[in-house]
Coordinates of N, CA and C in Angstrom, one line a residue:
M57 N 100.1 79.2 95.7 CA 100.6 80.5 95.2 C 100.0 81.6 96.1
I58 N 100.8 82.6 96.4 CA 100.4 83.7 97.1 C 100.3 84.9 96.2
I59 N 99.2 85.6 96.2 CA 99.1 86.8 95.3 C 99.0 88.0 96.2
L60 N 99.9 89.0 96.0 CA 99.8 90.3 96.7 C 99.1 91.2 95.8
A61 N 97.9 91.6 96.2 CA 97.1 92.5 95.3 C 97.4 93.9 95.7
S62 N 98.5 94.4 95.2 CA 99.0 95.8 95.5 C 100.0 96.2 94.5
K63 N 99.9 97.5 94.2 CA 100.9 98.1 93.3 C 102.0 98.8 94.1
S64 N 101.9 98.8 95.4 CA 102.9 99.5 96.2 C 104.3 98.8 96.2
P65 N 105.3 99.5 95.8 CA 106.7 98.9 95.9 C 107.1 98.7 97.3
R66 N 106.6 99.5 98.3 CA 106.9 99.3 99.7 C 106.3 98.0 100.2
R67 N 105.1 97.7 99.8 CA 104.4 96.4 100.3 C 105.2 95.2 99.7
K68 N 105.5 95.3 98.4 CA 106.3 94.3 97.8 C 107.6 94.0 98.5
E69 N 108.3 95.0 98.9 CA 109.6 94.9 99.6 C 109.3 94.2 101.0
L70 N 108.3 94.7 101.7 CA 108.0 94.2 103.0 C 107.6 92.7 102.9
M71 N 106.8 92.3 101.9 CA 106.4 91.0 101.7 C 107.5 90.0 101.7
H72 N 108.7 90.4 101.2 CA 109.8 89.5 101.1 C 110.3 89.1 102.5
Y73 N 110.0 89.8 103.6 CA 110.3 89.4 105.0 C 109.5 88.1 105.3
I74 N 108.4 87.9 104.7 CA 107.5 86.8 105.0 C 107.9 85.6 104.1
T75 N 107.9 85.9 102.8 CA 108.2 84.9 101.8 C 108.7 85.5 100.5
D76 N 109.4 84.8 99.7 CA 109.8 85.2 98.3 C 108.9 84.6 97.3
D77 N 108.0 83.7 97.8 CA 107.1 82.9 96.9 C 105.8 83.6 96.7
F78 N 105.8 84.7 96.0 CA 104.5 85.4 95.8 C 104.6 86.2 94.4
I79 N 103.4 86.5 93.9 CA 103.4 87.3 92.7 C 102.5 88.6 93.0
I80 N 102.7 89.6 92.2 CA 102.0 90.8 92.3 C 100.9 90.9 91.2
K81 N 99.7 91.3 91.7 CA 98.6 91.6 90.7 C 97.9 92.8 91.3
S82 N 97.3 93.5 90.5 CA 96.4 94.6 91.0 C 95.3 94.9 90.0
A83 N 94.2 95.4 90.5 CA 93.1 95.7 89.7 C 92.6 97.1 90.1
E84 N 92.1 97.8 89.2 CA 91.5 99.1 89.5 C 90.2 98.9 90.2
V85 N 90.0 99.5 91.4 CA 88.8 99.4 92.1 C 88.4 100.8 92.5
D86 N 87.1 101.0 92.8 CA 86.5 102.2 93.2 C 86.7 102.3 94.7
E87 N 87.6 103.3 95.1 CA 88.0 103.4 96.5 C 87.1 104.5 97.3
T88 N 86.0 104.8 96.7 CA 85.1 105.8 97.4 C 84.6 105.2 98.6
L89 N 84.6 105.9 99.7 CA 84.1 105.5 101.0 C 82.8 106.2 101.3
K90 N 81.9 105.4 102.0 CA 80.7 106.0 102.5 C 81.0 107.0 103.6
D91 N 80.2 108.0 103.8 CA 80.3 109.0 104.9 C 80.2 108.3 106.2
G92 N 81.0 108.8 107.2 CA 80.9 108.3 108.5 C 81.6 107.0 108.8
V93 N 82.4 106.5 107.8 CA 83.2 105.2 108.0 C 84.4 105.5 108.9
T94 N 84.6 104.6 109.9 CA 85.7 104.7 110.8 C 87.0 104.3 110.0
P95 N 88.2 104.8 110.5 CA 89.4 104.4 109.8 C 89.6 102.8 109.7
E96 N 89.2 102.1 110.8 CA 89.3 100.7 110.8 C 88.4 100.1 109.7
E97 N 87.2 100.6 109.6 CA 86.2 100.1 108.6 C 86.7 100.4 107.2
A98 N 87.3 101.6 107.1 CA 87.8 102.0 105.7 C 88.9 101.1 105.2
V99 N 89.9 100.8 106.1 CA 91.0 100.0 105.6 C 90.6 98.6 105.4
M100 N 89.7 98.1 106.2 CA 89.2 96.7 106.0 C 88.4 96.6 104.8
Y101 N 87.6 97.5 104.5 CA 86.8 97.5 103.2 C 87.7 97.6 102.0
L102 N 88.6 98.6 102.1 CA 89.5 98.8 100.9 C 90.5 97.6 100.7
S103 N 91.0 97.0 101.7 CA 91.9 95.9 101.5 C 91.1 94.7 100.9
K104 N 89.8 94.6 101.3 CA 89.0 93.5 100.8 C 88.7 93.6 99.4
I105 N 88.3 94.9 99.0 CA 87.9 95.1 97.5 C 89.1 95.0 96.6
K106 N 90.3 95.2 97.2 CA 91.5 95.0 96.4 C 91.9 93.5 96.2
A107 N 91.5 92.7 97.2 CA 91.8 91.3 97.1 C 90.8 90.5 96.3
L108 N 89.5 90.9 96.4 CA 88.4 90.1 95.9 C 88.6 89.7 94.4
P109 N 89.1 90.7 93.5 CA 89.1 90.3 92.1 C 90.0 89.1 91.8
F110 N 90.9 88.7 92.7 CA 91.8 87.6 92.5 C 91.4 86.3 93.2
K111 N 90.3 86.3 93.9 CA 89.9 85.2 94.7 C 89.7 84.0 93.8
N112 N 90.2 82.9 94.3 CA 90.0 81.6 93.6 C 90.2 80.5 94.6
E113 N 90.0 79.2 94.2 CA 90.1 78.1 95.1 C 91.5 77.7 95.5
N114 N 92.5 78.0 94.7 CA 93.8 77.5 95.0 C 94.8 78.5 95.7
D115 N 94.6 79.8 95.4 CA 95.6 80.7 95.8 C 95.3 81.4 97.1
I116 N 96.3 81.9 97.8 CA 96.1 82.8 98.9 C 96.2 84.3 98.4
V117 N 95.2 85.1 98.6 CA 95.2 86.5 98.1 C 95.3 87.4 99.2
I118 N 96.2 88.4 99.1 CA 96.4 89.4 100.2 C 96.1 90.8 99.6
G119 N 95.2 91.5 100.2 CA 94.9 92.9 99.9 C 95.3 93.7 101.1
A120 N 95.7 95.0 100.8 CA 96.1 95.9 101.9 C 95.8 97.3 101.5
D121 N 95.5 98.1 102.5 CA 95.3 99.5 102.3 C 95.7 100.3 103.6
T122 N 96.3 101.5 103.5 CA 96.7 102.2 104.6 C 96.1 103.6 104.6
V123 N 95.6 104.1 105.7 CA 95.2 105.5 105.8 C 95.8 106.1 107.1
V124 N 95.9 107.4 107.1 CA 96.3 108.2 108.2 C 95.1 108.9 108.8
C125 N 94.9 109.0 110.1 CA 93.8 109.6 110.7 C 94.2 110.5 111.8
I126 N 93.6 111.7 111.7 CA 93.9 112.7 112.8 C 92.6 113.4 113.2
D127 N 92.3 113.4 114.5 CA 91.1 114.1 115.0 C 89.8 113.6 114.2
G128 N 89.7 112.3 113.9 CA 88.6 111.7 113.3 C 88.5 111.9 111.8
T129 N 89.5 112.6 111.2 CA 89.6 112.8 109.8 C 90.6 111.9 109.1
I130 N 90.1 111.2 108.1 CA 91.0 110.3 107.3 C 91.7 111.1 106.3
L131 N 93.0 110.9 106.3 CA 93.9 111.6 105.3 C 94.4 110.5 104.3
G132 N 94.0 110.6 103.1 CA 94.5 109.7 102.0 C 95.8 110.3 101.4
K133 N 96.0 110.0 100.1 CA 97.1 110.6 99.4 C 96.7 112.0 99.0
P134 N 97.7 112.9 99.1 CA 97.4 114.3 98.8 C 97.1 114.5 97.3
E135 N 96.3 115.4 96.9 CA 95.9 115.7 95.5 C 97.1 116.4 94.8
N136 N 97.8 117.2 95.5 CA 98.9 118.0 94.9 C 99.8 118.6 96.1
E137 N 100.7 119.4 95.7 CA 101.7 119.9 96.8 C 100.9 120.8 97.8
K138 N 100.0 121.6 97.4 CA 99.2 122.4 98.3 C 98.5 121.5 99.3
D139 N 97.9 120.5 98.9 CA 97.2 119.5 99.8 C 98.2 118.8 100.7
A140 N 99.3 118.5 100.2 CA 100.4 117.8 101.0 C 100.8 118.8 102.2
K141 N 101.0 120.0 101.9 CA 101.3 121.0 102.9 C 100.2 121.2 103.9
R142 N 99.0 121.1 103.5 CA 97.8 121.2 104.4 C 97.9 120.1 105.4
M143 N 98.1 118.9 104.8 CA 98.1 117.7 105.7 C 99.2 117.7 106.7
L144 N 100.4 118.1 106.2 CA 101.6 118.2 107.1 C 101.3 119.2 108.2
R145 N 100.7 120.3 107.9 CA 100.3 121.3 109.0 C 99.4 120.7 110.0
L146 N 98.4 119.9 109.5 CA 97.5 119.2 110.4 C 98.2 118.3 111.4
L147 N 99.2 117.6 110.9 CA 100.0 116.6 111.7 C 101.0 117.2 112.6
S148 N 101.5 118.4 112.3 CA 102.5 119.1 113.0 C 102.3 119.1 114.5
G149 N 103.2 118.6 115.3 CA 103.2 118.7 116.7 C 102.1 117.8 117.4
K150 N 101.5 116.9 116.6 CA 100.4 116.1 117.2 C 100.7 114.6 117.0
T151 N 99.9 113.8 117.7 CA 99.9 112.4 117.5 C 98.7 112.0 116.6
H152 N 99.0 111.2 115.7 CA 97.9 110.7 114.8 C 98.0 109.2 114.7
S153 N 97.0 108.6 114.1 CA 97.0 107.1 113.9 C 97.2 106.7 112.4
V154 N 97.9 105.6 112.2 CA 98.0 105.0 110.9 C 97.4 103.7 111.0
F155 N 96.4 103.5 110.1 CA 95.7 102.2 110.1 C 96.0 101.5 108.8
T156 N 96.4 100.2 108.9 CA 96.5 99.4 107.7 C 95.6 98.2 107.8
G157 N 94.8 98.0 106.8 CA 93.9 96.8 106.7 C 94.6 95.8 105.9
I158 N 94.5 94.6 106.3 CA 94.9 93.4 105.5 C 93.7 92.5 105.3
C159 N 93.6 92.0 104.1 CA 92.5 91.0 103.9 C 93.2 89.8 103.2
V160 N 93.1 88.6 103.9 CA 93.6 87.4 103.3 C 92.5 86.5 102.9
I161 N 92.5 86.1 101.7 CA 91.4 85.2 101.1 C 92.1 83.9 100.7
K162 N 91.5 82.8 101.1 CA 91.9 81.4 100.7 C 90.6 80.7 100.4
G163 N 90.3 80.5 99.2 CA 89.0 79.8 98.8 C 87.9 80.6 99.3
E164 N 87.0 80.0 100.2 CA 85.9 80.7 100.8 C 86.2 81.4 102.1
E165 N 87.4 81.2 102.6 CA 87.8 81.8 103.9 C 88.3 83.2 103.7
I166 N 87.8 84.1 104.5 CA 88.3 85.5 104.4 C 88.6 86.0 105.8
E167 N 89.8 86.5 106.0 CA 90.2 87.1 107.3 C 90.6 88.5 107.0
N168 N 90.0 89.4 107.7 CA 90.1 90.9 107.4 C 90.4 91.5 108.8
I169 N 91.6 92.2 108.9 CA 91.9 92.8 110.2 C 92.5 94.2 109.9
A170 N 92.5 95.1 110.9 CA 93.1 96.4 110.9 C 94.1 96.5 112.0
V171 N 95.2 97.1 111.7 CA 96.3 97.3 112.6 C 96.5 98.8 112.8
E172 N 96.6 99.3 114.0 CA 96.8 100.7 114.3 C 98.2 101.0 114.9
T173 N 98.8 102.0 114.4 CA 100.1 102.5 115.0 C 99.9 104.0 115.3
K174 N 100.3 104.5 116.4 CA 100.3 105.9 116.7 C 101.6 106.5 116.4
V175 N 101.6 107.7 115.7 CA 102.8 108.4 115.3 C 102.7 109.8 115.8
K176 N 103.8 110.3 116.5 CA 103.9 111.7 116.9 C 104.9 112.5 116.1
F177 N 104.4 113.6 115.5 CA 105.3 114.5 114.8 C 105.9 115.6 115.6
F178 N 107.1 116.0 115.3 CA 107.6 117.2 115.9 C 106.8 118.4 115.4
E179 N 106.9 119.5 116.1 CA 106.3 120.8 115.6 C 107.1 121.2 114.4
L180 N 106.4 121.3 113.3 CA 107.1 121.6 112.0 C 107.1 123.1 111.7
T181 N 108.2 123.6 111.2 CA 108.2 125.0 110.7 C 107.7 125.0 109.2
E182 N 107.3 126.1 108.7 CA 106.9 126.2 107.3 C 108.0 125.8 106.4
S183 N 109.3 126.2 106.8 CA 110.4 125.9 106.0 C 110.6 124.3 105.9
E184 N 110.4 123.6 107.0 CA 110.6 122.2 107.0 C 109.5 121.5 106.1
I185 N 108.3 122.1 106.2 CA 107.2 121.5 105.4 C 107.5 121.8 103.9
E186 N 108.0 123.0 103.6 CA 108.3 123.3 102.2 C 109.4 122.4 101.7
Q187 N 110.5 122.3 102.4 CA 111.6 121.4 102.0 C 111.2 120.0 101.8
Y188 N 110.4 119.5 102.7 CA 109.9 118.1 102.6 C 109.1 117.9 101.3
V189 N 108.1 118.8 101.1 CA 107.3 118.7 99.9 C 108.1 118.7 98.7
K190 N 109.1 119.6 98.6 CA 110.0 119.7 97.4 C 110.7 118.4 97.1
T191 N 110.8 117.4 98.1 CA 111.4 116.1 97.7 C 110.5 115.3 96.8
G192 N 109.2 115.6 96.8 CA 108.3 114.9 96.0 C 107.7 113.6 96.8
E193 N 108.4 113.3 97.8 CA 108.0 112.0 98.6 C 106.6 112.0 99.1
P194 N 106.1 113.2 99.5 CA 104.7 113.1 100.1 C 103.6 112.9 99.1
L195 N 103.8 113.0 97.9 CA 102.7 113.1 96.9 C 102.0 111.8 96.6
D196 N 102.7 110.6 96.9 CA 102.0 109.3 96.7 C 101.8 108.5 98.0
K197 N 101.8 109.3 99.1 CA 101.7 108.6 100.4 C 100.5 109.1 101.2
A198 N 99.8 108.1 101.9 CA 98.7 108.5 102.8 C 99.3 109.4 103.8
G199 N 98.5 110.5 104.1 CA 98.9 111.5 105.1 C 100.1 112.4 104.7
A200 N 100.5 112.2 103.5 CA 101.6 113.1 102.9 C 103.0 112.9 103.5
Y201 N 103.2 111.7 104.0 CA 104.6 111.4 104.4 C 105.0 110.0 104.3
G202 N 106.2 109.7 104.2 CA 106.7 108.3 104.2 C 107.7 108.2 105.3
I203 N 107.4 107.4 106.3 CA 108.3 107.3 107.5 C 109.6 106.6 107.1
Q204 N 109.6 105.8 106.1 CA 110.8 105.1 105.7 C 111.8 106.0 104.8
G205 N 111.4 107.2 104.6 CA 112.3 108.1 103.8 C 112.6 109.4 104.5
Y206 N 112.6 110.5 103.8 CA 112.8 111.8 104.4 C 111.8 112.1 105.4
G207 N 110.6 111.6 105.3 CA 109.6 111.8 106.3 C 110.0 111.3 107.7
S208 N 111.0 110.5 107.8 CA 111.4 110.0 109.1 C 111.9 111.2 110.0
L209 N 112.4 112.3 109.3 CA 112.9 113.5 110.0 C 111.8 114.3 110.7
L210 N 110.5 114.0 110.4 CA 109.4 114.7 110.9 C 108.9 114.0 112.2
V211 N 109.2 112.7 112.4 CA 108.6 111.9 113.4 C 109.4 111.9 114.7
E212 N 108.7 112.3 115.8 CA 109.3 112.3 117.1 C 109.3 110.9 117.7
G213 N 108.2 110.1 117.4 CA 108.1 108.8 118.0 C 107.0 108.0 117.5
I214 N 107.0 106.7 117.7 CA 105.9 105.9 117.3 C 105.5 104.9 118.4
E215 N 104.3 104.5 118.4 CA 103.8 103.4 119.4 C 103.1 102.4 118.5
G216 N 103.7 101.2 118.4 CA 103.1 100.2 117.6 C 104.1 99.7 116.5
D217 N 103.6 99.1 115.5 CA 104.3 98.4 114.4 C 104.8 99.4 113.4
Y218 N 106.1 99.6 113.4 CA 106.8 100.5 112.4 C 106.4 100.2 110.9
F219 N 106.4 98.8 110.6 CA 106.1 98.4 109.2 C 104.6 98.7 108.9
N220 N 103.8 98.8 109.9 CA 102.4 99.2 109.6 C 102.3 100.6 109.0
V221 N 103.2 101.5 109.5 CA 103.2 102.8 109.0 C 103.8 102.9 107.6
V222 N 104.7 102.0 107.3 CA 105.3 101.9 105.9 C 104.2 101.4 105.0
G223 N 103.3 100.5 105.5 CA 102.2 100.1 104.6 C 101.8 98.6 104.7
L224 N 102.5 97.8 105.5 CA 102.2 96.4 105.6 C 102.6 95.9 107.0
P225 N 101.6 95.6 107.9 CA 102.0 95.1 109.2 C 102.5 93.7 109.1
V226 N 103.8 93.6 108.9 CA 104.4 92.3 108.6 C 104.2 91.2 109.6
S227 N 104.3 91.5 110.9 CA 104.1 90.5 111.9 C 102.7 90.0 112.0
A228 N 101.7 90.9 111.9 CA 100.3 90.5 111.9 C 100.0 89.7 110.7
L229 N 100.5 90.1 109.5 CA 100.2 89.3 108.3 C 100.8 88.0 108.4
Y230 N 102.0 87.9 108.9 CA 102.7 86.6 109.0 C 101.9 85.6 109.9
R231 N 101.3 86.1 111.0 CA 100.5 85.3 111.8 C 99.2 84.8 111.1
V232 N 98.6 85.6 110.3 CA 97.4 85.2 109.6 C 97.8 84.2 108.5
L233 N 98.9 84.4 107.8 CA 99.3 83.5 106.8 C 99.8 82.1 107.4
H234 N 100.4 82.2 108.6 CA 100.9 81.0 109.2 C 99.8 79.9 109.4
K235 N 98.5 80.4 109.5 CA 97.4 79.5 109.6 C 97.2 78.6 108.4
Y236 N 97.7 79.0 107.2 CA 97.6 78.3 106.0 C 98.8 77.5 105.6
S237 N 99.8 77.4 106.5 CA 101.0 76.6 106.1 C 101.1 75.3 106.8

Protein backbone atom coordinates (compact mmCIF):
# COMPACT_ATOMS: atom_id res chain seq x y z
CA MET A 1 0.00 0.00 0.00
CA ILE A 2 1.14 3.56 -0.73
CA ILE A 3 0.17 6.32 1.71
CA LEU A 4 0.27 9.93 0.54
CA ALA A 5 0.69 11.96 3.73
CA SER A 6 -0.89 15.17 2.46
CA LYS A 7 -4.16 17.09 2.66
CA SER A 8 -3.45 18.84 -0.65
CA PRO A 9 -6.05 18.16 -3.34
CA ARG A 10 -3.44 19.12 -5.94
CA ARG A 11 -0.99 16.48 -4.69
CA LYS A 12 -3.76 13.89 -4.67
CA GLU A 13 -4.62 14.74 -8.28
CA LEU A 14 -0.97 14.62 -9.39
CA MET A 15 -0.37 11.31 -7.59
CA HIS A 16 -2.86 9.71 -9.99
CA TYR A 17 -0.30 10.23 -12.80
CA ILE A 18 1.90 7.70 -10.98
CA THR A 19 -0.66 5.27 -9.55
CA ASP A 20 -4.29 4.98 -8.52
CA ASP A 21 -3.35 2.54 -5.78
CA PHE A 22 -2.82 4.89 -2.83
CA ILE A 23 -4.65 6.28 0.16
CA ILE A 24 -4.53 9.70 1.79
CA LYS A 25 -3.64 10.26 5.43
CA SER A 26 -2.46 13.36 7.20
CA ALA A 27 -1.36 14.33 10.68
CA GLU A 28 -1.04 17.69 12.32
CA VAL A 29 2.67 18.48 12.69
CA ASP A 30 4.58 21.49 13.99
CA GLU A 31 5.91 23.17 10.83
CA THR A 32 8.06 25.70 12.69
CA LEU A 33 11.47 26.04 11.07
CA LYS A 34 14.75 26.92 12.75
CA ASP A 35 16.32 30.24 11.77
CA GLY A 36 18.80 30.11 8.92
CA VAL A 37 17.36 26.99 7.28
CA THR A 38 17.81 26.89 3.50
CA PRO A 39 14.74 26.28 1.32
CA GLU A 40 16.05 22.80 0.42
CA GLU A 41 16.56 21.92 4.09
CA ALA A 42 13.12 23.31 4.93
CA VAL A 43 11.18 21.24 2.40
CA MET A 44 13.16 18.10 3.14
CA TYR A 45 12.53 18.49 6.87
CA LEU A 46 8.84 19.31 6.45
CA SER A 47 8.19 16.47 4.00
CA LYS A 48 9.88 14.05 6.40
CA ILE A 49 7.91 15.10 9.50
CA LYS A 50 4.69 14.78 7.49
CA ALA A 51 5.57 11.21 6.45
CA LEU A 52 7.03 9.87 9.72
CA PRO A 53 3.71 9.47 11.65
CA PHE A 54 2.66 6.79 9.14
CA LYS A 55 5.95 4.87 8.94
CA ASN A 56 5.50 1.11 9.21
CA GLU A 57 7.09 -2.08 7.91
CA ASN A 58 4.65 -2.78 5.06
CA ASP A 59 3.66 0.49 3.42
CA ILE A 60 5.39 3.09 1.30
CA VAL A 61 4.76 6.52 2.82
CA ILE A 62 5.18 9.76 0.85
CA GLY A 63 5.41 13.18 2.48
CA ALA A 64 5.70 16.41 0.52
CA ASP A 65 6.03 20.11 1.16
CA THR A 66 6.45 23.14 -1.11
CA VAL A 67 7.88 26.61 -0.46
CA VAL A 68 8.53 29.65 -2.61
CA CYS A 69 11.83 31.46 -2.10
CA ILE A 70 12.95 34.87 -3.31
CA ASP A 71 16.16 36.68 -2.41
CA GLY A 72 16.84 34.15 0.35
CA THR A 73 13.41 34.59 1.96
CA ILE A 74 11.05 31.63 2.23
CA LEU A 75 7.44 32.49 1.47
CA GLY A 76 4.89 30.09 2.89
CA LYS A 77 1.13 30.49 2.69
CA PRO A 78 -0.07 34.07 3.24
CA GLU A 79 -1.77 34.88 6.55
CA ASN A 80 -4.43 37.04 4.89
CA GLU A 81 -5.16 39.14 1.78
CA LYS A 82 -2.77 41.90 2.84
CA ASP A 83 0.05 39.36 3.23
CA ALA A 84 -0.83 37.82 -0.17
CA LYS A 85 -0.53 41.24 -1.82
CA ARG A 86 2.84 41.80 -0.10
CA MET A 87 4.14 38.48 -1.44
CA LEU A 88 2.90 39.15 -4.98
CA ARG A 89 4.61 42.56 -4.95
CA LEU A 90 7.86 40.82 -3.91
CA LEU A 91 7.55 38.37 -6.82
CA SER A 92 6.50 40.96 -9.41
CA GLY A 93 8.95 41.22 -12.32
CA LYS A 94 11.41 38.81 -10.76
CA THR A 95 12.54 35.21 -10.94
CA HIS A 96 12.03 33.12 -7.82
CA SER A 97 12.50 29.48 -6.87
CA VAL A 98 9.88 26.92 -5.92
CA PHE A 99 11.19 24.01 -3.88
CA THR A 100 9.25 20.84 -3.18
CA GLY A 101 10.62 18.24 -0.84
CA ILE A 102 9.51 14.66 -1.05
CA CYS A 103 10.23 12.01 1.54
CA VAL A 104 9.60 8.35 0.71
CA ILE A 105 9.71 5.89 3.60
CA LYS A 106 9.60 2.10 3.22
CA GLY A 107 10.32 0.27 6.46
CA GLU A 108 13.68 1.57 7.65
CA GLU A 109 14.60 3.07 4.26
CA ILE A 110 14.15 6.83 3.96
CA GLU A 111 14.80 8.79 0.77
CA ASN A 112 14.46 12.55 1.07
CA ILE A 113 15.03 14.92 -1.88
CA ALA A 114 14.31 18.51 -2.87
CA VAL A 115 13.42 19.65 -6.39
CA GLU A 116 13.82 23.27 -7.54
CA THR A 117 11.97 25.06 -10.35
CA LYS A 118 12.64 28.68 -11.32
CA VAL A 119 9.59 30.84 -12.06
CA LYS A 120 9.64 34.33 -13.62
CA PHE A 121 6.71 36.67 -13.03
CA PHE A 122 5.64 39.50 -15.29
CA GLU A 123 5.81 42.99 -13.82
CA LEU A 124 2.44 43.17 -12.05
CA THR A 125 0.25 46.25 -11.67
CA GLU A 126 -1.58 46.99 -8.43
CA SER A 127 -4.81 46.31 -10.29
CA GLU A 128 -3.61 42.85 -11.38
CA ILE A 129 -2.56 42.03 -7.83
CA GLU A 130 -5.94 43.23 -6.46
CA GLN A 131 -7.91 41.25 -9.04
CA TYR A 132 -5.92 38.09 -8.41
CA VAL A 133 -6.23 38.29 -4.63
CA LYS A 134 -10.02 38.80 -5.01
CA THR A 135 -10.23 35.33 -6.61
CA GLY A 136 -9.27 33.86 -3.22
CA GLU A 137 -6.83 31.51 -4.93
CA PRO A 138 -3.64 32.90 -3.32
CA LEU A 139 -4.76 32.40 0.27
CA ASP A 140 -3.92 28.69 0.60
CA LYS A 141 -0.84 28.56 -1.61
CA ALA A 142 2.86 28.94 -0.88
CA GLY A 143 4.06 32.27 -2.28
CA ALA A 144 0.44 33.41 -2.69
CA TYR A 145 -0.16 31.97 -6.15
CA GLY A 146 -1.25 28.82 -7.91
CA ILE A 147 0.38 28.27 -11.29
CA GLN A 148 -2.36 25.80 -12.26
CA GLY A 149 -5.13 28.39 -11.85
CA TYR A 150 -5.56 32.12 -12.31
CA GLY A 151 -1.98 32.52 -11.12
CA SER A 152 -0.86 31.21 -14.51
CA LEU A 153 -1.66 34.71 -15.84
CA LEU A 154 1.16 36.14 -13.69
CA VAL A 155 3.88 33.79 -14.95
CA GLU A 156 6.17 34.82 -17.79
CA GLY A 157 8.08 31.54 -17.83
CA ILE A 158 9.47 28.61 -15.90
CA GLU A 159 12.69 26.61 -15.89
CA GLY A 160 12.26 23.10 -14.53
CA ASP A 161 9.38 20.83 -13.56
CA TYR A 162 5.95 22.49 -13.89
CA PHE A 163 4.34 19.92 -11.56
CA ASN A 164 6.91 20.81 -8.90
CA VAL A 165 5.40 24.31 -8.81
CA VAL A 166 1.90 22.79 -8.50
CA GLY A 167 3.18 20.87 -5.46
CA LEU A 168 4.48 17.43 -6.44
CA PRO A 169 7.48 16.77 -8.71
CA VAL A 170 5.81 13.82 -10.44
CA SER A 171 8.75 12.56 -12.50
CA ALA A 172 11.23 12.74 -9.58
CA LEU A 173 8.77 10.95 -7.28
CA TYR A 174 8.07 8.31 -9.93
CA ARG A 175 11.78 7.54 -10.15
CA VAL A 176 12.10 7.17 -6.38
CA LEU A 177 9.03 4.92 -6.19
CA HIS A 178 10.24 2.84 -9.16
CA LYS A 179 13.00 1.49 -6.87
CA TYR A 180 10.31 -0.26 -4.80
CA SER A 181 8.44 -1.94 -7.66
